[in-house]
Amino acid sequence: EGSSPGEEGAIRGMGFAFSAYWFNANAIKLGGMWSSDGDIIHTDGTVERGRDIITQNRILLFGRPEYRNSRHSLILNMINCISPDIAVADGTWDLRGVVDREGTPVPRMEGQVTLVVRRIGDGYIDASRYTVKPPGENQSGTPVRPSTPRTIIR
């Protein structure tokens, strides 16, 4: 089957949109990137299921002072269109600008990400999985979920 340059460009654009929505602390647009039953499975096994839960968790996260000036980039660089309407997109993420409760900067976190994207309109994320570079490779040495608050709404 393969994919066309236009399809790949649209999917790559989802990564840029994610980064822009995060930069602007736009939880509604960010959560709206997921399908109604799409999910994020975090490295610790925590699952956020559904657009509404993902949006609510981002509203909570963006309300925390620790994340006020954070930047979360998502670069999708390997796209495999496995059907006319479904693609798997792999890439990298990083999170920087986070501070701890005392206001001390937290070192940048980074890793790899895989998304399953379904074509509906501009496209929706059905599944998101990511890794966090292990201690020694990650400047912080502390695995942290990059995009969820401590309180998870399920």
XYZ file of N, CA, C and O in Angstrom:
616
model
N 0.823 -1.176 0.000
C 0.000 0.000 0.000
C 0.876 1.251 0.000
O 0.811 2.047 -0.890
N 1.657 1.419 1.062
C 2.497 2.603 1.143
C 1.703 3.830 1.524
O 0.535 3.758 1.868
N 2.364 4.959 1.452
C 1.697 6.209 1.803
C 2.162 7.285 0.850
O 3.224 7.212 0.269
N 1.315 8.272 0.688
C 1.679 9.375 -0.181
C 2.362 10.457 0.636
O 2.191 10.541 1.846
N 3.165 11.305 -0.018
C 3.804 12.400 0.695
C 2.791 13.300 1.406
O 3.049 13.800 2.492
N 1.608 13.470 0.833
C 0.581 14.297 1.465
C 0.089 13.700 2.771
O -0.099 14.397 3.757
N -0.135 12.361 2.768
C -0.574 11.689 3.992
C 0.482 11.800 5.072
O 0.185 12.102 6.215
N 1.729 11.552 4.711
C 2.815 11.644 5.684
C 2.948 13.059 6.222
O 3.151 13.260 7.414
N 2.813 14.043 5.349
C 2.910 15.433 5.790
C 1.818 15.799 6.774
O 2.050 16.502 7.757
N 0.605 15.306 6.531
C -0.512 15.584 7.440
C -0.252 14.953 8.806
O -0.525 15.569 9.845
N 0.292 13.758 8.812
C 0.574 13.087 10.084
C 1.727 13.785 10.801
O 1.654 14.026 12.006
N 2.782 14.140 10.082
C 3.868 14.912 10.705
C 3.323 16.209 11.303
O 3.752 16.651 12.361
N 2.365 16.816 10.598
C 1.754 18.047 11.081
C 1.056 17.873 12.415
O 0.945 18.825 13.196
N 0.594 16.668 12.708
C -0.023 16.412 14.007
C 1.004 16.595 15.130
O 0.662 17.072 16.209
N 2.244 16.227 14.876
C 3.299 16.435 15.877
C 3.537 17.911 16.128
O 3.653 18.355 17.276
N 3.572 18.684 15.054
C 3.766 20.133 15.204
C 2.576 20.763 15.917
O 2.736 21.653 16.750
N 1.362 20.292 15.594
C 0.161 20.816 16.252
C 0.192 20.497 17.748
O -0.099 21.364 18.580
N 0.574 19.273 18.091
C 0.686 18.878 19.499
C 1.605 19.849 20.239
O 1.260 20.368 21.300
N 2.783 20.091 19.676
C 3.760 20.993 20.300
C 3.201 22.400 20.463
O 3.393 23.041 21.506
N 2.494 22.899 19.455
C 1.917 24.246 19.514
C 0.810 24.321 20.559
O 0.735 25.289 21.321
N -0.061 23.308 20.611
C -1.131 23.314 21.611
C -0.549 23.287 23.017
O -1.050 23.954 23.919
N 0.515 22.503 23.196
C 1.164 22.458 24.518
C 1.746 23.829 24.851
O 1.558 24.343 25.950
N 2.469 24.412 23.924
C 3.100 25.728 24.120
C 2.059 26.756 24.566
O 2.318 27.589 25.424
N 0.869 26.681 23.985
C -0.204 27.622 24.300
C -1.104 27.142 25.440
O -2.123 27.780 25.719
N -0.735 26.026 26.069
C -1.517 25.443 27.168
C -2.982 25.272 26.766
O -3.891 25.513 27.548
N -3.200 24.831 25.530
C -4.548 24.658 25.017
C -4.979 23.198 25.194
O -4.835 22.360 24.296
N -5.492 22.904 26.389
C -5.870 21.533 26.733
C -7.007 21.016 25.856
O -7.054 19.824 25.541
N -7.911 21.894 25.459
C -9.050 21.477 24.640
C -8.573 20.981 23.267
O -8.944 19.895 22.810
N -7.739 21.774 22.607
C -7.218 21.371 21.283
C -6.302 20.154 21.412
O -6.345 19.252 20.573
N -5.465 20.132 22.453
C -4.542 19.023 22.639
C -5.319 17.726 22.857
O -5.101 16.736 22.159
N -6.259 17.729 23.791
C -7.065 16.531 24.042
C -7.901 16.151 22.840
O -8.168 14.964 22.605
N -8.315 17.153 22.068
C -9.118 16.912 20.876
C -8.377 16.186 19.773
O -8.991 15.773 18.784
N -7.071 16.006 19.925
C -6.304 15.252 18.932
C -6.582 13.747 19.036
O -6.285 13.004 18.111
N -7.132 13.295 20.188
C -7.411 11.883 20.388
C -8.828 11.564 19.955
O -9.722 12.402 20.044
N -9.045 10.336 19.519
C -10.400 9.890 19.195
C -11.176 9.744 20.502
O -10.592 9.745 21.592
N -12.475 9.601 20.393
C -13.311 9.541 21.598
C -12.921 8.389 22.510
O -13.063 8.489 23.723
N -12.386 7.307 21.951
C -11.944 6.183 22.781
C -10.439 5.927 22.659
O -9.948 4.872 23.054
N -9.705 6.909 22.143
C -8.251 6.780 22.040
C -7.618 6.760 23.419
O -8.240 7.145 24.413
N -6.367 6.316 23.486
C -5.739 6.231 24.794
C -4.256 6.587 24.761
O -3.635 6.657 23.704
N -3.750 6.811 25.962
C -2.315 6.959 26.210
C -1.984 5.915 27.267
O -2.632 5.878 28.321
N -1.013 5.072 26.993
C -0.527 4.159 28.021
C 0.868 4.645 28.395
O 1.763 4.738 27.560
N 1.010 4.989 29.677
C 2.263 5.541 30.189
C 3.225 4.428 30.574
O 2.828 3.268 30.739
N 4.474 4.779 30.739
C 5.519 3.792 31.008
C 5.308 3.062 32.327
O 5.820 1.963 32.492
N 4.558 3.656 33.251
C 4.284 2.977 34.516
C 3.008 2.142 34.463
O 2.563 1.596 35.463
N 2.383 2.032 33.277
C 1.187 1.233 33.107
C -0.118 1.998 33.280
O -1.189 1.452 33.030
N -0.044 3.253 33.693
C -1.247 4.070 33.832
C -1.855 4.298 32.459
O -1.142 4.558 31.500
N -3.178 4.196 32.383
C -3.889 4.371 31.115
C -4.826 5.566 31.232
O -5.588 5.670 32.186
N -4.750 6.445 30.261
C -5.727 7.512 30.098
C -6.549 7.111 28.875
O -6.002 6.985 27.788
N -7.855 6.905 29.066
C -8.670 6.414 27.962
C -9.751 7.427 27.619
O -10.546 7.794 28.472
N -9.729 7.858 26.386
C -10.766 8.740 25.878
C -10.366 10.206 25.838
O -9.643 10.694 26.688
N -10.856 10.859 24.802
C -10.575 12.283 24.580
C -10.929 13.127 25.798
O -10.182 14.013 26.187
N -12.085 12.863 26.423
C -12.526 13.688 27.548
C -11.581 13.577 28.739
O -11.236 14.587 29.361
N -11.136 12.358 29.055
C -10.204 12.159 30.174
C -8.862 12.804 29.867
O -8.277 13.485 30.713
N -8.357 12.607 28.657
C -7.074 13.190 28.262
C -7.153 14.716 28.342
O -6.240 15.375 28.862
N -8.257 15.280 27.888
C -8.436 16.739 27.963
C -8.479 17.200 29.416
O -7.784 18.162 29.779
N -9.277 16.531 30.256
C -9.378 16.926 31.664
C -8.018 16.853 32.364
O -7.670 17.730 33.148
N -7.254 15.815 32.065
C -5.936 15.691 32.686
C -4.988 16.805 32.240
O -4.174 17.290 33.011
N -5.107 17.241 30.972
C -4.261 18.352 30.514
C -4.702 19.676 31.134
O -3.890 20.530 31.426
N -6.006 19.855 31.350
C -6.473 21.060 32.035
C -5.847 21.126 33.426
O -5.336 22.177 33.842
N -5.868 20.002 34.150
C -5.250 19.955 35.476
C -3.744 20.237 35.395
O -3.200 20.998 36.188
N -3.097 19.599 34.430
C -1.653 19.759 34.284
C -1.275 21.202 33.974
O -0.390 21.770 34.618
N -1.958 21.819 33.024
C -1.631 23.195 32.637
C -1.959 24.189 33.747
O -1.448 25.304 33.746
N -2.784 23.792 34.699
C -3.082 24.648 35.838
C -2.022 24.602 36.932
O -2.039 25.421 37.853
N -1.105 23.673 36.830
C -0.049 23.545 37.846
C 1.115 24.471 37.521
O 1.575 24.527 36.376
N 1.629 25.185 38.535
C 2.743 26.106 38.282
C 3.999 25.413 37.765
O 4.790 26.022 37.039
N 4.168 24.153 38.091
C 5.365 23.421 37.650
C 5.444 23.312 36.128
O 6.522 23.170 35.558
N 4.291 23.370 35.466
C 4.242 23.194 34.012
C 3.965 24.497 33.261
O 3.849 24.493 32.042
N 3.861 25.600 33.987
C 3.458 26.873 33.374
C 4.322 27.266 32.165
O 3.807 27.735 31.164
N 5.621 27.068 32.239
C 6.518 27.464 31.141
C 7.107 26.266 30.410
O 8.150 26.377 29.768
N 6.435 25.126 30.512
C 6.990 23.924 29.884
C 6.740 23.916 28.380
O 5.822 24.549 27.871
N 7.595 23.186 27.693
C 7.501 22.983 26.245
C 7.608 21.482 25.997
O 8.479 20.823 26.547
N 6.699 20.968 25.196
C 6.659 19.524 24.935
C 6.640 19.330 23.424
O 5.625 19.520 22.772
N 7.798 18.980 22.861
C 7.843 18.781 21.417
C 7.545 17.329 21.072
O 7.817 16.417 21.855
N 6.959 17.144 19.909
C 6.644 15.826 19.375
C 6.998 15.869 17.899
O 6.401 16.629 17.134
N 7.999 15.094 17.521
C 8.450 15.071 16.136
C 8.212 13.673 15.586
O 8.810 12.701 16.049
N 7.309 13.574 14.622
C 6.976 12.293 13.998
C 7.755 12.192 12.699
O 7.583 13.001 11.803
N 8.637 11.191 12.614
C 9.518 11.137 11.456
C 9.478 9.816 10.689
O 10.059 9.712 9.633
N 8.804 8.810 11.208
C 8.665 7.549 10.480
C 7.178 7.209 10.436
O 6.561 7.005 11.482
N 6.612 7.194 9.255
C 5.180 6.984 9.096
C 4.967 5.750 8.231
O 5.552 5.618 7.166
N 4.109 4.849 8.718
C 3.763 3.659 7.959
C 2.239 3.623 7.834
O 1.546 3.357 8.813
N 1.728 3.924 6.659
C 0.289 3.870 6.410
C -0.065 2.416 6.129
O 0.249 1.886 5.070
N -0.709 1.772 7.098
C -0.991 0.346 6.971
C -2.326 0.068 6.292
O -2.616 -1.071 5.941
N -3.127 1.094 6.105
C -4.359 1.002 5.312
C -4.669 2.425 4.851
O -4.011 3.374 5.282
N -5.664 2.604 4.009
C -5.981 3.967 3.575
C -6.391 4.893 4.726
O -6.290 6.101 4.615
N -6.829 4.316 5.859
C -7.318 5.145 6.958
C -6.544 5.014 8.262
O -6.877 5.681 9.241
N -5.527 4.156 8.322
C -4.792 3.932 9.568
C -3.296 3.998 9.300
O -2.797 3.419 8.343
N -2.603 4.707 10.194
C -1.145 4.803 10.084
C -0.519 4.616 11.451
O -1.131 4.917 12.482
N 0.710 4.137 11.444
C 1.526 4.072 12.649
C 2.628 5.105 12.455
O 3.317 5.099 11.425
N 2.756 5.997 13.419
C 3.757 7.066 13.332
C 4.711 6.956 14.516
O 4.275 6.879 15.666
N 6.000 6.917 14.205
C 7.036 6.854 15.241
C 7.829 8.143 15.219
O 8.000 8.771 14.170
N 8.339 8.513 16.379
C 9.143 9.717 16.453
C 9.754 9.893 17.825
O 9.926 8.923 18.569
N 10.053 11.129 18.135
C 10.683 11.457 19.407
C 9.887 12.559 20.107
O 9.163 13.311 19.478
N 10.043 12.643 21.405
C 9.421 13.697 22.205
C 10.459 14.230 23.169
O 11.453 13.562 23.477
N 10.243 15.432 23.624
C 11.005 15.942 24.756
C 10.126 16.914 25.529
O 9.163 17.461 25.006
N 10.437 17.035 26.809
C 9.715 17.933 27.699
C 10.744 18.736 28.462
O 11.632 18.176 29.102
N 10.635 20.049 28.376
C 11.592 20.925 29.062
C 10.834 22.108 29.648
O 9.683 22.345 29.321
N 11.497 22.818 30.544
C 10.872 23.982 31.161
C 10.012 23.655 32.363
O 9.322 24.523 32.895
N 10.034 22.420 32.821
C 9.283 22.027 34.010
C 10.122 22.383 35.234
O 11.344 22.283 35.213
N 9.456 22.799 36.304
C 10.135 23.069 37.569
C 9.515 22.194 38.649
O 8.382 21.724 38.499
N 10.247 21.975 39.735
C 9.673 21.214 40.841
C 8.842 22.147 41.721
O 8.697 23.337 41.423
N 8.306 21.634 42.806
C 7.415 22.435 43.660
C 8.101 23.644 44.265
O 7.445 24.614 44.620
N 9.424 23.587 44.386
C 10.181 24.719 44.922
C 10.604 25.703 43.834
O 11.224 26.716 44.115
N 10.310 25.393 42.584
C 10.662 26.274 41.475
C 12.009 25.985 40.848
O 12.457 26.713 39.966
N 12.652 24.905 41.263
C 13.949 24.518 40.701
C 13.718 23.813 39.367
O 12.879 22.899 39.288
N 14.438 24.200 38.314
C 14.247 23.550 37.008
C 14.514 22.044 37.059
O 15.474 21.595 37.687
N 13.650 21.297 36.414
C 13.799 19.853 36.264
C 14.524 19.629 34.941
O 14.176 20.239 33.930
N 15.551 18.765 34.919
C 16.236 18.518 33.645
C 15.284 18.017 32.557
O 14.266 17.384 32.844
N 15.648 18.321 31.340
C 14.865 17.905 30.177
C 14.662 16.396 30.183
O 15.558 15.641 30.522
N 13.462 15.972 29.799
C 13.139 14.554 29.657
C 12.902 14.286 28.179
O 12.478 15.185 27.456
N 13.172 13.054 27.754
C 13.009 12.733 26.343
C 12.841 11.246 26.140
O 13.125 10.454 27.034
N 12.380 10.895 24.940
C 12.215 9.494 24.611
C 11.633 9.321 23.219
O 11.631 10.245 22.407
N 11.127 8.121 22.973
C 10.518 7.802 21.689
C 9.011 7.655 21.868
O 8.538 7.370 22.976
N 8.282 7.845 20.785
C 6.826 7.759 20.823
C 6.325 7.010 19.596
O 6.937 7.079 18.523
N 5.237 6.267 19.791
C 4.531 5.615 18.693
C 3.057 5.959 18.816
O 2.476 5.830 19.886
N 2.480 6.407 17.704
C 1.066 6.739 17.647
C 0.383 5.873 16.597
O 0.963 5.601 15.544
N -0.837 5.470 16.879
C -1.704 4.888 15.865
C -2.701 5.990 15.530
O -3.394 6.499 16.414
N -2.730 6.373 14.263
C -3.536 7.502 13.823
C -4.588 7.004 12.840
O -4.272 6.238 11.926
N -5.807 7.449 13.034
C -6.906 7.080 12.149
C -7.362 8.330 11.398
O -7.493 9.396 11.986
N -7.606 8.166 10.117
C -8.039 9.302 9.296
C -9.539 9.513 9.469
O -10.349 8.712 9.056
N -9.865 10.608 10.111
C -11.247 11.103 10.206
C -11.065 12.610 10.199
O -10.468 13.161 11.120
N -11.514 13.282 9.180
C -11.265 14.723 9.109
C -9.770 14.971 9.053
O -9.072 14.458 8.189
N -9.249 15.697 10.051
C -7.809 15.974 10.107
C -7.028 14.836 10.734
O -5.819 14.895 10.824
N -7.698 13.807 11.223
C -7.025 12.671 11.833
C -7.137 12.703 13.341
O -7.246 13.767 13.949
N -7.144 11.528 13.922
C -7.213 11.393 15.367
C -6.231 10.337 15.826
O -5.989 9.365 15.123
N -5.743 10.504 17.038
C -4.854 9.520 17.642
C -5.731 8.486 18.330
O -6.550 8.824 19.182
N -5.556 7.224 17.956
C -6.266 6.134 18.617
C -5.439 5.542 19.752
O -5.993 5.028 20.711
N -4.117 5.604 19.629
C -3.254 5.035 20.660
C -1.933 5.780 20.678
O -1.396 6.118 19.624
N -1.440 6.020 21.885
C -0.151 6.685 22.071
C 0.661 5.899 23.091
O 0.167 5.604 24.182
N 1.880 5.549 22.718
C 2.805 4.832 23.593
C 4.145 5.542 23.517
O 4.544 6.006 22.449
N 4.850 5.608 24.637
C 6.141 6.292 24.618
C 7.115 5.645 25.580
O 6.722 4.886 26.460
N 8.372 5.944 25.368
C 9.434 5.507 26.272
C 10.071 6.741 26.883
O 9.985 7.843 26.338
N 10.716 6.533 28.022
C 11.517 7.578 28.660
C 12.935 7.044 28.696
O 13.161 5.903 29.114
N 13.878 7.864 28.230
C 15.268 7.413 28.276
C 15.619 7.042 29.706
O 15.290 7.771 30.641
N 16.294 5.894 29.892
C 16.605 5.442 31.246
C 17.673 6.310 31.923
O 18.375 7.069 31.250
N 17.772 6.181 33.256
C 18.815 6.927 33.970
C 20.170 6.687 33.320
O 20.473 5.587 32.879
N 20.944 7.733 33.252
C 22.234 7.660 32.573
C 22.140 8.208 31.167
O 23.070 8.808 30.671
N 21.002 7.996 30.509
C 20.785 8.555 29.183
C 19.951 9.823 29.277
O 20.040 10.696 28.454
N 19.108 9.881 30.283
C 18.242 11.034 30.503
C 18.948 11.950 31.499
O 19.467 11.477 32.496
N 18.999 13.237 31.221
C 19.710 14.139 32.103
C 19.181 14.090 33.528
O 19.924 14.241 34.477
N 17.893 13.885 33.728
C 17.319 13.923 35.073
C 17.610 12.657 35.847
O 17.692 12.688 37.062
N 17.734 11.515 35.145
C 17.947 10.262 35.841
C 16.686 9.752 36.526
O 16.693 8.719 37.148
N 15.588 10.488 36.451
C 14.345 10.102 37.103
C 13.253 9.929 36.070
O 12.834 10.903 35.464
N 12.786 8.690 35.851
C 11.690 8.517 34.907
C 10.447 9.250 35.408
O 10.064 9.127 36.554
N 9.853 10.025 34.541
C 8.669 10.802 34.878
C 7.708 10.723 33.707
O 8.143 10.735 32.561
N 6.420 10.631 33.994
C 5.445 10.717 32.912
C 5.515 12.120 32.350
O 5.365 13.090 33.085
N 5.709 12.280 31.041
C 5.925 13.617 30.504
C 4.687 14.481 30.374
O 4.794 15.677 30.273
N 3.503 13.908 30.377
C 2.367 14.760 30.058
C 1.125 14.480 30.884
O 0.022 14.637 30.436
N 1.310 14.030 32.126
C 0.139 13.810 32.966
C 0.371 14.365 34.353
O 1.481 14.362 34.862
N -0.686 14.836 34.969
C -0.586 15.283 36.358
C -0.508 14.074 37.293
O -0.758 12.951 36.863
N -0.155 14.296 38.536
C -0.126 13.192 39.497
C -1.519 12.608 39.701
O -1.671 11.430 39.928
N -2.539 13.418 39.663
C -3.908 12.944 39.788
C -4.415 12.582 38.402
O -4.495 13.433 37.541
N -4.726 11.322 38.213
C -5.195 10.845 36.922
C -6.694 10.605 37.019
O -7.160 9.900 37.910
N -7.436 11.183 36.116
C -8.867 10.913 36.031
C -9.012 9.728 35.096
O -8.482 9.745 33.995
N -9.717 8.718 35.508
C -9.857 7.508 34.677
C -11.269 7.352 34.201
O -12.201 7.724 34.759
